[in-house]
């Protein structure tokens, strides 16, 4: 059956309305089912919103948000002090290290040896 309007096309299961061509083509939730669709302004199951706006773009936005969240999580895991503290605890085979002592040790590691320590070691 040939559909001449968006309403009649989108009522049909497995069809999308191609607004620019004013024709009903085979397709579904993700747009026309052809490999290289000619229309980018398709509508599925409704005639108000372009199909891209409620299918592909929200998926893309969700993926970007997940990527940012994963990056933030990894940065936090590898660079926050509690994580470093847990690693130091694990490295010392569970021996208790006071947080303040670990902070001092980390500051000394960052500063490097003092002149007195260098003289003593040489």
mmCIF file of C-alpha atoms in Angstrom:
data_model
loop_
_atom_site.group_PDB
_atom_site.id
_atom_site.type_symbol
_atom_site.label_atom_id
_atom_site.label_comp_id
_atom_site.label_asym_id
_atom_site.label_seq_id
_atom_site.Cartn_x
_atom_site.Cartn_y
_atom_site.Cartn_z
ATOM 1 C CA UNK A 1 0.000 0.000 0.000
ATOM 2 C CA UNK A 2 1.351 3.414 -0.985
ATOM 3 C CA UNK A 3 1.275 6.115 1.720
ATOM 4 C CA UNK A 4 0.938 9.736 0.684
ATOM 5 C CA UNK A 5 1.106 11.396 4.096
ATOM 6 C CA UNK A 6 3.249 11.235 7.198
ATOM 7 C CA UNK A 7 0.338 10.128 9.384
ATOM 8 C CA UNK A 8 -0.617 7.161 7.242
ATOM 9 C CA UNK A 9 3.048 6.136 6.818
ATOM 10 C CA UNK A 10 4.023 6.331 10.474
ATOM 11 C CA UNK A 11 0.920 4.373 11.499
ATOM 12 C CA UNK A 12 2.279 1.476 9.477
ATOM 13 C CA UNK A 13 4.740 -0.815 11.261
ATOM 14 C CA UNK A 14 8.193 -0.944 9.645
ATOM 15 C CA UNK A 15 7.877 2.370 7.812
ATOM 16 C CA UNK A 16 9.415 5.813 8.207
ATOM 17 C CA UNK A 17 8.333 9.046 6.555
ATOM 18 C CA UNK A 18 11.029 10.845 4.593
ATOM 19 C CA UNK A 19 10.036 14.505 4.825
ATOM 20 C CA UNK A 20 12.381 15.877 2.131
ATOM 21 C CA UNK A 21 11.242 13.312 -0.476
ATOM 22 C CA UNK A 22 7.629 13.223 0.801
ATOM 23 C CA UNK A 23 7.625 9.455 0.612
ATOM 24 C CA UNK A 24 7.172 6.488 2.865
ATOM 25 C CA UNK A 25 10.196 4.174 2.989
ATOM 26 C CA UNK A 26 10.968 0.936 4.768
ATOM 27 C CA UNK A 27 12.659 1.469 8.132
ATOM 28 C CA UNK A 28 12.339 1.482 11.877
ATOM 29 C CA UNK A 29 13.399 3.161 15.117
ATOM 30 C CA UNK A 30 16.887 3.969 13.783
ATOM 31 C CA UNK A 31 15.698 5.368 10.468
ATOM 32 C CA UNK A 32 15.445 4.105 6.899
ATOM 33 C CA UNK A 33 16.646 0.537 6.452
ATOM 34 C CA UNK A 34 18.687 1.270 3.325
ATOM 35 C CA UNK A 35 22.468 1.159 3.658
ATOM 36 C CA UNK A 36 22.936 4.782 2.564
ATOM 37 C CA UNK A 37 19.608 6.548 3.181
ATOM 38 C CA UNK A 38 18.926 9.590 1.020
ATOM 39 C CA UNK A 39 16.853 11.400 3.632
ATOM 40 C CA UNK A 40 18.091 12.739 6.937
ATOM 41 C CA UNK A 41 14.793 14.198 8.081
ATOM 42 C CA UNK A 42 12.865 10.981 8.656
ATOM 43 C CA UNK A 43 10.092 10.460 11.157
ATOM 44 C CA UNK A 44 9.164 7.196 12.884
ATOM 45 C CA UNK A 45 5.814 6.526 14.610
ATOM 46 C CA UNK A 46 5.092 10.290 14.820
ATOM 47 C CA UNK A 47 5.180 13.334 12.561
ATOM 48 C CA UNK A 48 6.528 16.058 14.834
ATOM 49 C CA UNK A 49 10.184 15.414 15.721
ATOM 50 C CA UNK A 50 12.985 14.536 13.317
ATOM 51 C CA UNK A 51 13.984 10.923 14.011
ATOM 52 C CA UNK A 52 17.625 11.786 14.604
ATOM 53 C CA UNK A 53 16.741 13.992 17.557
ATOM 54 C CA UNK A 54 15.166 11.229 19.583
ATOM 55 C CA UNK A 55 17.287 8.241 18.510
ATOM 56 C CA UNK A 56 20.913 8.911 17.580
ATOM 57 C CA UNK A 57 21.633 12.191 19.386
ATOM 58 C CA UNK A 58 20.535 11.018 22.860
ATOM 59 C CA UNK A 59 22.640 7.868 22.417
ATOM 60 C CA UNK A 60 25.646 9.995 21.431
ATOM 61 C CA UNK A 61 25.141 12.344 24.410
ATOM 62 C CA UNK A 62 24.861 9.357 26.760
ATOM 63 C CA UNK A 63 28.119 7.890 25.429
ATOM 64 C CA UNK A 64 29.926 11.219 25.905
ATOM 65 C CA UNK A 65 28.641 11.477 29.494
ATOM 66 C CA UNK A 66 29.778 7.908 30.218
ATOM 67 C CA UNK A 67 33.204 8.598 28.725
ATOM 68 C CA UNK A 68 33.639 11.721 30.864
ATOM 69 C CA UNK A 69 32.454 9.851 33.980
ATOM 70 C CA UNK A 70 34.909 7.011 33.334
ATOM 71 C CA UNK A 71 37.795 9.443 32.833
ATOM 72 C CA UNK A 72 36.919 11.285 36.041
ATOM 73 C CA UNK A 73 36.652 7.988 37.905
ATOM 74 C CA UNK A 74 40.040 6.800 36.659
ATOM 75 C CA UNK A 75 41.707 10.109 37.491
ATOM 76 C CA UNK A 76 40.198 10.052 40.968
ATOM 77 C CA UNK A 77 41.183 6.428 41.511
ATOM 78 C CA UNK A 78 44.799 6.877 40.480
ATOM 79 C CA UNK A 79 45.514 10.316 41.904
ATOM 80 C CA UNK A 80 43.453 10.853 45.049
ATOM 81 C CA UNK A 81 45.206 10.566 48.412
ATOM 82 C CA UNK A 82 42.979 7.839 49.896
ATOM 83 C CA UNK A 83 43.769 5.650 46.895
ATOM 84 C CA UNK A 84 47.489 6.264 47.296
ATOM 85 C CA UNK A 85 47.101 5.512 50.998
ATOM 86 C CA UNK A 86 45.402 2.182 50.278
ATOM 87 C CA UNK A 87 48.134 1.286 47.790
ATOM 88 C CA UNK A 88 50.841 2.070 50.352
ATOM 89 C CA UNK A 89 48.992 -0.067 52.923
ATOM 90 C CA UNK A 90 48.846 -2.936 50.431
ATOM 91 C CA UNK A 91 52.522 -2.487 49.528
ATOM 92 C CA UNK A 92 53.469 -2.751 53.223
ATOM 93 C CA UNK A 93 51.535 -6.037 53.415
ATOM 94 C CA UNK A 94 48.821 -4.572 55.616
ATOM 95 C CA UNK A 95 51.137 -3.009 58.161
ATOM 96 C CA UNK A 96 49.424 0.025 59.626
ATOM 97 C CA UNK A 97 50.710 3.372 58.392
ATOM 98 C CA UNK A 98 49.372 6.533 59.947
ATOM 99 C CA UNK A 99 47.923 8.948 57.420
ATOM 100 C CA UNK A 100 50.105 11.785 58.688
ATOM 101 C CA UNK A 101 53.266 9.662 58.431
ATOM 102 C CA UNK A 102 52.395 8.683 54.898
ATOM 103 C CA UNK A 103 51.779 12.334 53.975
ATOM 104 C CA UNK A 104 55.205 13.284 55.356
ATOM 105 C CA UNK A 105 56.851 10.411 53.490
ATOM 106 C CA UNK A 106 55.180 11.492 50.258
ATOM 107 C CA UNK A 107 56.336 15.088 50.751
ATOM 108 C CA UNK A 108 59.889 13.879 51.337
ATOM 109 C CA UNK A 109 59.736 11.726 48.200
ATOM 110 C CA UNK A 110 58.602 14.737 46.191
ATOM 111 C CA UNK A 111 61.325 17.012 47.612
ATOM 112 C CA UNK A 112 64.141 14.541 47.145
ATOM 113 C CA UNK A 113 67.123 14.021 49.478
ATOM 114 C CA UNK A 114 68.506 16.902 51.532
ATOM 115 C CA UNK A 115 72.142 18.039 51.169
ATOM 116 C CA UNK A 116 72.961 16.359 54.476
ATOM 117 C CA UNK A 117 71.553 13.028 53.268
ATOM 118 C CA UNK A 118 73.520 13.295 50.017
ATOM 119 C CA UNK A 119 76.766 13.975 51.950
ATOM 120 C CA UNK A 120 76.070 11.114 54.315
ATOM 121 C CA UNK A 121 75.338 8.652 51.482
ATOM 122 C CA UNK A 122 78.445 9.561 49.456
#
